[in-house]
Coordinates of C-alpha atoms in Angstrom, one line a residue:
Chain G
M1 CA 149.0 63.4 -159.8
L2 CA 148.0 64.9 -156.4
R3 CA 150.0 62.2 -154.6
T4 CA 153.1 62.8 -156.8
A5 CA 152.9 66.6 -156.2
T6 CA 152.6 66.0 -152.4
L7 CA 155.6 63.7 -152.4
A8 CA 157.6 66.2 -154.5
V9 CA 156.7 69.1 -152.2
T10 CA 157.6 67.0 -149.1
F11 CA 161.0 66.1 -150.7
L12 CA 161.8 69.6 -151.8
A13 CA 160.8 71.2 -148.4
G14 CA 162.8 68.5 -146.5
I15 CA 165.9 68.7 -148.6
I16 CA 166.0 72.6 -148.4
V17 CA 165.8 72.4 -144.6
I18 CA 168.5 69.7 -144.4
L19 CA 170.9 71.6 -146.8
A20 CA 170.3 74.9 -144.9
F21 CA 171.3 73.1 -141.7
F22 CA 174.7 72.1 -143.1
F23 CA 175.6 74.8 -145.6
D24 CA 175.9 78.5 -145.0
V25 CA 174.6 79.7 -148.4
G26 CA 172.5 82.8 -148.8
F27 CA 169.8 81.4 -151.1
L28 CA 169.4 78.2 -148.9
A29 CA 168.8 80.3 -145.8
T30 CA 166.2 82.4 -147.7
A31 CA 164.5 79.2 -149.1
E32 CA 164.5 77.7 -145.6
A33 CA 162.8 80.8 -144.2
R34 CA 160.2 80.6 -147.0
V35 CA 159.5 76.9 -146.1
Q36 CA 159.1 77.9 -142.5
D37 CA 156.7 80.6 -143.5
W38 CA 154.6 78.2 -145.6
G39 CA 154.6 75.9 -142.5
V40 CA 153.0 78.7 -140.5
I41 CA 150.4 79.4 -143.2
V42 CA 149.5 75.7 -143.4
A43 CA 149.3 75.5 -139.6
A44 CA 146.9 78.5 -139.6
F45 CA 144.6 76.6 -142.1
A46 CA 144.9 73.5 -140.0
L47 CA 143.8 75.5 -136.9
A48 CA 140.7 76.8 -138.8
M49 CA 139.9 73.2 -139.7
A50 CA 140.4 72.1 -136.1
S51 CA 138.1 74.9 -134.9
I52 CA 135.4 73.8 -137.3
N53 CA 135.8 70.2 -136.1
L54 CA 135.5 71.4 -132.5
V55 CA 132.3 73.3 -133.2
Q56 CA 130.8 70.3 -135.1
V57 CA 131.6 67.8 -132.4
N58 CA 130.2 70.0 -129.6
I59 CA 127.0 70.9 -131.5
R60 CA 126.5 67.1 -132.0
R61 CA 127.0 66.6 -128.3
I62 CA 124.4 69.3 -127.5
S63 CA 121.9 67.9 -129.9
S64 CA 122.3 64.1 -129.3
S65 CA 123.6 63.6 -125.8
D66 CA 121.3 62.3 -123.1
D67 CA 123.6 63.6 -120.4
A68 CA 122.7 67.1 -119.2
T69 CA 126.1 67.7 -117.7
E70 CA 127.7 66.9 -121.1
K71 CA 125.4 69.3 -122.8
I72 CA 126.2 72.1 -120.4
C73 CA 129.9 71.5 -120.8
A74 CA 129.6 71.6 -124.6
V75 CA 127.6 74.9 -124.4
V76 CA 130.2 76.4 -122.1
L77 CA 133.0 75.4 -124.4
L78 CA 131.3 76.9 -127.5
A79 CA 130.5 80.1 -125.5
A80 CA 134.2 80.3 -124.4
L81 CA 135.3 79.8 -128.0
V82 CA 133.1 82.6 -129.3
V83 CA 133.9 85.0 -126.5
M84 CA 137.7 84.5 -126.7
S85 CA 137.6 84.7 -130.6
I86 CA 135.6 88.0 -130.5
I87 CA 138.0 89.5 -127.8
G88 CA 141.0 88.2 -129.7
L89 CA 139.9 89.6 -133.0
T90 CA 138.6 93.0 -131.7
Q91 CA 141.2 93.8 -129.0
G92 CA 144.1 91.5 -129.9
P93 CA 145.6 88.6 -128.0
T94 CA 147.7 90.9 -125.8
S95 CA 144.8 93.0 -124.5
D96 CA 144.0 93.2 -120.8
T97 CA 140.6 91.5 -121.2
Y98 CA 142.1 88.6 -123.1
N99 CA 145.0 88.2 -120.6
V100 CA 142.6 88.4 -117.6
L101 CA 140.4 85.7 -119.1
F102 CA 143.4 83.5 -120.1
D103 CA 145.4 84.0 -116.9
G104 CA 142.4 83.9 -114.7
I105 CA 140.6 80.8 -116.1
M106 CA 142.8 78.8 -118.5
A107 CA 146.2 79.0 -116.6
P108 CA 144.8 78.0 -113.2
G109 CA 142.7 75.2 -114.9
Q110 CA 145.8 73.8 -116.5
S111 CA 147.8 74.0 -113.3
T112 CA 145.0 72.2 -111.5
V113 CA 145.0 69.4 -114.0
W114 CA 148.8 69.1 -113.8
A115 CA 148.6 69.0 -110.0
L116 CA 146.2 66.1 -110.2
G117 CA 149.2 64.1 -111.6
V118 CA 150.4 63.5 -108.1
F119 CA 147.3 61.3 -107.4
Y120 CA 147.8 59.4 -110.6
I121 CA 151.5 58.8 -109.8
S122 CA 150.5 57.4 -106.4
S123 CA 148.0 54.9 -107.8
A124 CA 150.4 53.9 -110.6
A125 CA 153.3 53.5 -108.1
Y126 CA 151.1 51.3 -105.9
R127 CA 150.5 48.9 -108.8
A128 CA 154.1 49.1 -110.1
F129 CA 155.6 48.3 -106.7
R130 CA 153.7 45.1 -106.0
V131 CA 156.4 42.5 -105.9
K132 CA 155.1 39.9 -108.4
N133 CA 158.5 38.8 -109.8
V134 CA 162.2 39.5 -109.6
D135 CA 162.0 42.5 -112.0
A136 CA 159.3 44.1 -109.9
G137 CA 161.4 43.4 -106.8
L138 CA 164.4 45.2 -108.3
L139 CA 162.2 48.1 -109.3
L140 CA 160.8 48.4 -105.8
F141 CA 164.3 48.1 -104.2
S142 CA 165.9 50.7 -106.5
S143 CA 163.0 53.1 -106.3
A144 CA 163.0 52.9 -102.5
F145 CA 166.6 54.1 -102.5
V146 CA 166.0 56.8 -105.1
M147 CA 162.9 58.1 -103.2
L148 CA 164.7 58.0 -99.8
G149 CA 167.7 59.7 -101.3
A150 CA 165.5 62.6 -102.4
V151 CA 164.2 63.4 -98.9
P152 CA 166.0 64.4 -95.7
I153 CA 164.9 61.3 -93.7
G154 CA 166.9 59.1 -96.1
E155 CA 170.2 60.5 -94.8
V156 CA 168.9 60.1 -91.2
I157 CA 168.3 56.4 -91.7
W158 CA 171.7 55.8 -93.3
S159 CA 174.2 58.4 -94.5
G160 CA 175.0 56.4 -97.6
I161 CA 171.5 56.5 -99.0
P162 CA 171.9 59.8 -101.0
A163 CA 175.1 58.5 -102.6
V164 CA 173.5 55.2 -103.6
S165 CA 170.4 57.0 -104.9
Q166 CA 172.6 59.3 -107.0
W167 CA 174.6 56.3 -108.3
I168 CA 171.3 54.5 -109.4
V169 CA 170.2 57.6 -111.2
D170 CA 173.5 58.5 -112.8
V171 CA 174.8 55.0 -113.8
P172 CA 172.3 52.2 -114.5
N173 CA 169.4 54.5 -115.1
M174 CA 171.4 56.8 -117.4
A175 CA 172.9 53.9 -119.3
G176 CA 169.5 52.5 -120.0
M177 CA 168.1 55.9 -121.0
R178 CA 171.0 56.6 -123.4
G179 CA 170.6 53.2 -125.0
M180 CA 167.0 53.9 -125.6
L181 CA 167.8 57.5 -126.8
I182 CA 170.3 56.2 -129.4
G183 CA 167.9 53.6 -130.7
A184 CA 165.0 56.1 -130.8
G185 CA 167.2 58.7 -132.6
I186 CA 168.2 56.2 -135.3
G187 CA 164.6 55.1 -135.6
A188 CA 163.5 58.7 -136.0
F189 CA 166.2 59.3 -138.6
S190 CA 165.1 56.2 -140.6
G191 CA 161.5 57.3 -140.4
G192 CA 162.4 60.8 -141.6
L193 CA 164.4 59.4 -144.5
R194 CA 161.5 57.2 -145.6
L195 CA 159.1 60.1 -145.5
L196 CA 161.6 62.4 -147.4
L197 CA 162.2 59.9 -150.2
G198 CA 158.5 59.0 -150.5
I199 CA 159.1 55.3 -149.4
D200 CA 156.7 55.8 -146.4
R201 CA 153.5 57.6 -147.8
T202 CA 151.6 57.9 -144.5
E203 CA 151.2 61.7 -145.0
V204 CA 149.6 61.3 -148.4
G205 CA 147.1 58.7 -147.3
Chain O
M1 CA 179.8 74.4 -144.6
I2 CA 178.7 75.5 -141.2
Q3 CA 181.5 75.0 -138.6
G4 CA 180.9 72.2 -136.1
R5 CA 178.5 70.3 -138.4
Q6 CA 181.0 68.4 -140.7
F7 CA 181.0 65.2 -138.6
T8 CA 177.2 65.3 -138.4
L9 CA 177.0 65.6 -142.2
L10 CA 179.3 62.7 -142.6
L11 CA 177.2 60.6 -140.2
F12 CA 174.0 61.7 -142.0
L13 CA 175.4 60.6 -145.3
V14 CA 176.8 57.3 -144.0
M15 CA 173.5 56.4 -142.3
S16 CA 171.4 57.4 -145.3
V17 CA 173.5 55.3 -147.7
I18 CA 173.4 52.3 -145.3
M19 CA 169.6 52.5 -144.9
L20 CA 169.0 52.9 -148.6
Y21 CA 171.4 50.1 -149.5
A22 CA 169.9 47.8 -146.8
G23 CA 166.4 48.5 -148.2
N24 CA 167.6 47.7 -151.7
Y25 CA 169.5 44.7 -150.6
V26 CA 166.4 43.2 -149.0
R27 CA 164.1 44.2 -151.8
K28 CA 166.2 42.3 -154.3
G29 CA 165.8 39.2 -152.2
K30 CA 169.5 39.0 -151.3
K31 CA 168.6 38.6 -147.6
T32 CA 165.5 37.4 -145.8
I33 CA 164.6 39.6 -142.9
K34 CA 162.8 38.1 -139.9
I35 CA 162.1 40.8 -137.3
R36 CA 161.4 40.2 -133.7
R37 CA 157.7 39.8 -132.9
L38 CA 156.5 42.8 -130.9
S39 CA 154.0 41.6 -128.3
A40 CA 152.4 45.1 -128.1
V41 CA 151.6 45.0 -131.9
E42 CA 150.4 41.4 -131.6
A43 CA 148.0 42.4 -128.8
I44 CA 146.3 45.1 -131.0
P45 CA 143.8 42.6 -132.7
E46 CA 143.1 41.1 -129.2
A47 CA 142.3 44.6 -127.8
I48 CA 140.0 45.4 -130.7
G49 CA 138.4 42.0 -130.4
R50 CA 137.7 42.7 -126.8
A51 CA 136.0 46.0 -127.7
T52 CA 133.9 44.2 -130.3
E53 CA 132.7 41.7 -127.7
A54 CA 132.0 44.4 -125.1
G55 CA 130.3 46.6 -127.7
R56 CA 132.3 49.5 -126.5
P57 CA 134.5 52.0 -128.5
V58 CA 138.2 52.1 -129.1
H59 CA 140.2 55.2 -128.3
F60 CA 143.3 56.3 -130.1
S61 CA 145.7 59.1 -129.5
P62 CA 148.6 59.9 -131.9
G63 CA 150.4 61.8 -129.1
L64 CA 150.8 65.5 -128.5
A65 CA 153.6 66.4 -131.0
A66 CA 153.2 68.3 -134.2
I67 CA 154.1 67.2 -137.7
T68 CA 157.2 69.4 -137.6
G69 CA 160.1 69.4 -135.1
L70 CA 162.1 66.7 -133.3
D71 CA 159.1 64.7 -132.2
A72 CA 157.3 64.7 -135.5
P73 CA 158.6 61.1 -136.5
Q74 CA 156.7 59.8 -133.4
T75 CA 153.5 61.4 -134.7
F76 CA 154.0 59.8 -138.1
A77 CA 154.7 56.4 -136.5
G78 CA 151.5 56.8 -134.5
I79 CA 149.6 57.6 -137.7
S80 CA 151.0 54.5 -139.4
L81 CA 149.6 52.4 -136.5
L82 CA 146.3 54.3 -136.7
R83 CA 146.0 53.0 -140.3
Y84 CA 146.3 49.4 -139.1
I85 CA 143.9 50.0 -136.1
A86 CA 141.3 51.8 -138.3
K87 CA 141.3 48.8 -140.7
L88 CA 140.6 46.5 -137.8
T89 CA 137.8 48.7 -136.4
A90 CA 136.3 48.9 -139.9
R91 CA 136.5 45.1 -140.3
Y92 CA 134.8 44.4 -136.9
D93 CA 132.4 47.4 -136.9
V94 CA 133.8 48.9 -133.8
R95 CA 133.4 52.6 -133.0
L96 CA 136.7 54.4 -133.2
I97 CA 137.4 57.6 -131.3
V98 CA 140.5 59.6 -132.1
T99 CA 141.5 62.5 -129.9
I100 CA 143.8 65.1 -131.4
R101 CA 145.9 67.8 -129.8
Q102 CA 147.7 69.3 -132.8
P103 CA 145.5 70.9 -135.5
A104 CA 147.8 69.8 -138.3
V105 CA 147.4 66.2 -137.3
L106 CA 143.6 66.3 -137.6
P107 CA 143.4 66.2 -141.5
L108 CA 146.2 63.6 -141.5
A109 CA 144.3 61.3 -139.1
Q110 CA 141.0 61.9 -141.0
E111 CA 142.6 61.0 -144.3
T112 CA 144.3 57.9 -142.9
I113 CA 141.1 56.6 -141.4
R114 CA 139.1 57.4 -144.6
Q115 CA 141.7 55.4 -146.6
S116 CA 141.6 52.5 -144.2
Y117 CA 137.8 52.3 -144.3
L118 CA 137.9 52.5 -148.1
E119 CA 140.4 49.7 -148.3
E120 CA 138.2 47.5 -146.1
G121 CA 135.1 48.4 -148.2
K122 CA 133.4 49.9 -145.2
F123 CA 133.1 53.5 -146.3
D124 CA 129.5 53.7 -144.9
A125 CA 130.9 52.7 -141.5
L126 CA 132.9 56.0 -141.3
S127 CA 129.9 57.5 -139.5
Q128 CA 131.0 55.4 -136.5
V129 CA 134.3 57.2 -136.4
D130 CA 134.8 60.3 -134.2
V131 CA 138.0 62.3 -134.9
M132 CA 138.0 65.0 -132.4
F133 CA 140.3 68.0 -132.1
L134 CA 140.1 68.8 -128.3
S135 CA 142.6 71.6 -127.6
D136 CA 146.1 72.6 -128.5
Q137 CA 146.9 73.2 -124.8
Q138 CA 148.6 70.2 -123.2
F139 CA 146.5 69.8 -120.0
A140 CA 143.3 71.0 -121.6
Y141 CA 143.8 68.2 -124.1
A142 CA 144.6 65.7 -121.3
A143 CA 141.5 66.6 -119.3
A144 CA 139.3 66.4 -122.4
A145 CA 140.8 63.2 -123.6
S146 CA 140.5 61.7 -120.1
G147 CA 136.8 62.8 -120.1
V148 CA 136.2 61.1 -123.5
I149 CA 137.8 57.8 -122.3
M150 CA 135.8 57.9 -119.1
R151 CA 132.4 58.9 -120.6
E152 CA 132.6 56.6 -123.5
K153 CA 134.0 53.7 -121.4
A154 CA 136.5 52.8 -124.0
A155 CA 137.2 49.1 -124.1
A156 CA 140.6 49.6 -125.6
S157 CA 142.9 52.7 -125.6
F158 CA 145.9 53.1 -127.9
L159 CA 148.4 55.8 -127.1
F160 CA 151.1 55.9 -129.8
G161 CA 153.3 59.0 -130.3
A162 CA 155.0 61.6 -128.3
F163 CA 153.7 62.2 -124.8
W164 CA 154.8 64.3 -121.9
A165 CA 153.5 64.8 -118.3
E166 CA 149.9 64.0 -119.3
N167 CA 150.6 60.4 -120.3
L168 CA 150.1 59.0 -116.9
M169 CA 146.7 60.8 -116.6
L170 CA 145.5 59.3 -119.9
A171 CA 146.7 55.8 -119.0
E172 CA 145.4 55.9 -115.5
V173 CA 141.9 56.9 -116.6
G174 CA 142.1 54.0 -119.1
T175 CA 142.8 51.7 -116.2
Q176 CA 139.9 53.1 -114.2
V177 CA 137.4 52.1 -117.0
D178 CA 139.2 48.8 -117.4
A179 CA 140.4 49.5 -120.9
Y180 CA 142.9 47.2 -122.6
Q181 CA 145.7 49.7 -123.1
I182 CA 148.6 49.6 -125.5
S183 CA 151.1 52.4 -125.7
G184 CA 154.2 53.4 -127.5
T185 CA 156.5 56.4 -127.2
A186 CA 160.0 57.4 -128.0
S187 CA 159.8 60.2 -125.3
I188 CA 162.3 58.5 -123.1
G189 CA 161.3 60.2 -119.9
Q190 CA 157.7 59.0 -120.3
V191 CA 158.4 55.3 -121.0
P192 CA 158.5 54.3 -117.3
F193 CA 154.9 55.7 -116.8
F194 CA 153.6 53.8 -119.8
V195 CA 155.4 50.6 -118.8
T196 CA 153.8 50.8 -115.4
T197 CA 150.3 51.7 -116.4
T198 CA 149.5 50.1 -119.7
D199 CA 149.2 46.4 -120.7
Y200 CA 151.8 46.6 -123.4
C201 CA 154.3 49.3 -124.3
L202 CA 156.4 49.9 -127.4
I203 CA 159.7 51.4 -126.1
G204 CA 161.7 53.9 -128.0
E205 CA 162.7 52.6 -131.4
E206 CA 160.0 49.8 -131.3
L207 CA 157.5 52.5 -132.0
Y208 CA 159.2 53.1 -135.4
A209 CA 159.7 49.5 -136.1
A210 CA 156.1 48.6 -135.3
A211 CA 154.7 49.9 -138.6
A212 CA 157.4 47.8 -140.4
S213 CA 156.5 44.7 -138.4
L214 CA 153.0 44.9 -139.7
T215 CA 154.0 45.0 -143.4
A216 CA 155.8 42.5 -145.6
D217 CA 157.2 45.5 -147.5
E218 CA 160.9 44.7 -148.1
V219 CA 162.0 48.3 -148.1
F220 CA 160.5 48.8 -144.6
L221 CA 162.2 45.6 -143.4
G222 CA 165.4 46.7 -145.1
A223 CA 165.2 50.0 -143.1
I224 CA 165.1 48.0 -139.9
L225 CA 168.2 46.1 -141.0
G226 CA 169.8 49.5 -141.8
Q227 CA 168.9 50.8 -138.4
D228 CA 170.5 47.8 -136.7
I229 CA 173.7 48.3 -138.7
C230 CA 173.7 52.0 -137.7
K231 CA 173.2 51.0 -134.1
G232 CA 176.3 48.8 -134.4
I233 CA 178.3 51.7 -135.8
M234 CA 177.1 53.9 -132.9
V235 CA 178.1 51.3 -130.3
A236 CA 181.6 51.0 -132.0
L237 CA 182.0 54.8 -131.9
L238 CA 181.0 54.8 -128.2
V239 CA 183.6 52.1 -127.4
V240 CA 186.3 53.7 -129.4
G241 CA 185.4 57.1 -127.9
V242 CA 185.6 55.7 -124.4
I243 CA 189.0 54.1 -125.0
V244 CA 190.5 57.1 -126.8
T245 CA 189.3 59.5 -124.1
A246 CA 190.4 57.1 -121.3
V247 CA 194.0 57.2 -122.5
G248 CA 194.0 61.0 -122.3
S249 CA 193.5 61.9 -125.9
D250 CA 191.1 64.6 -127.0
L251 CA 191.2 63.3 -130.6
F252 CA 187.6 61.9 -130.5
V253 CA 186.2 65.1 -128.9
R254 CA 187.9 67.2 -131.7
L255 CA 186.5 64.8 -134.3
L256 CA 183.0 65.1 -133.0
S257 CA 183.2 68.9 -132.8
L258 CA 184.4 69.2 -136.5

């Protein structure tokens, strides 16, 4: 019964959104807005569940881990969760205190992690560019042109490098990307259709 | 009808009919479908076997996308593969760690794993499973998931779903702990990173076909046939479009903008 109801709700919500995309009918637009609202409500419940999960996992880490650093990290995380929740609930997420804590700790932290990507790219590139076969050789050859085309020294070495680099990006690279994109798009469509019609029941377990 | 979406509706209807018809056609036994073996999918039992021998856990990430929006099908494809992986970890008594970025994916993953362990008759072994919501912030999730892979020394790491700039970080950390890594994404810009850093990679549509390749379900296999027919139609449209536009006609452009 629960499974049938879930499949029916999935179908109904999906078909309303699809019809509203194609047809400019008043009641469809209203129904679509309602579906979107329900989505927000469900997401809010999911966030509450996720927060409970976060607390459970970190309390377990504090109580059972042998690693002192891990325990400290878990305590800091839980303290941050409590402090940010209290400030968010009492002063609102647009208050100065909330923004100072977010912009002063969270944002630089995220930027730092993102910046670390350059080191990961270097180590990955080192492994990828080892010429083990013809494919790896082609990869090295084309990437060397693309990289040299992106920096001023490339043009100094040979004036044609930027043009070759651009051609590699715009023609063979783009052709491959678009081929993958079309395949992925059709695959996503097929997956969506299966979910909509209840053929794929992944979401109902 | 909203202006500019008539051709899209036509394509939507044609593709839907083709996929449903192909599914029915295969289900009725009118055609036997044999799909290409995906080496990434075939390597999954090997990766879990390695984790069993090493006595180390298996890490799984269903990507960073939500269950709504353009990237949602990737998340569902990842969850389909999680069902298969959870069955194997249940069978071999290997600890499974699932890291989650999207709150709405958490119950989906938990239910999928519970179902898999029930089907394997290993409900008691569910205590070995850690499904962790880490953060809904992209790089906070990446840092936390990397920490989990590193601290737990995962013997295998499966990354199936939509990923963005953090994918290289997750895969490189997996490499550092010598994890057997299998990835799959339809986020086209991220495919090169996964191909470079993981042992096997499902590229684009292979992610969607992977779940079908694990099942003998005719409707799933029929959907793959339908996808191939639709791809043929797209290629034909591309060729016709190029020819028509090359001879100076804007007929095709007008048709697409209907």
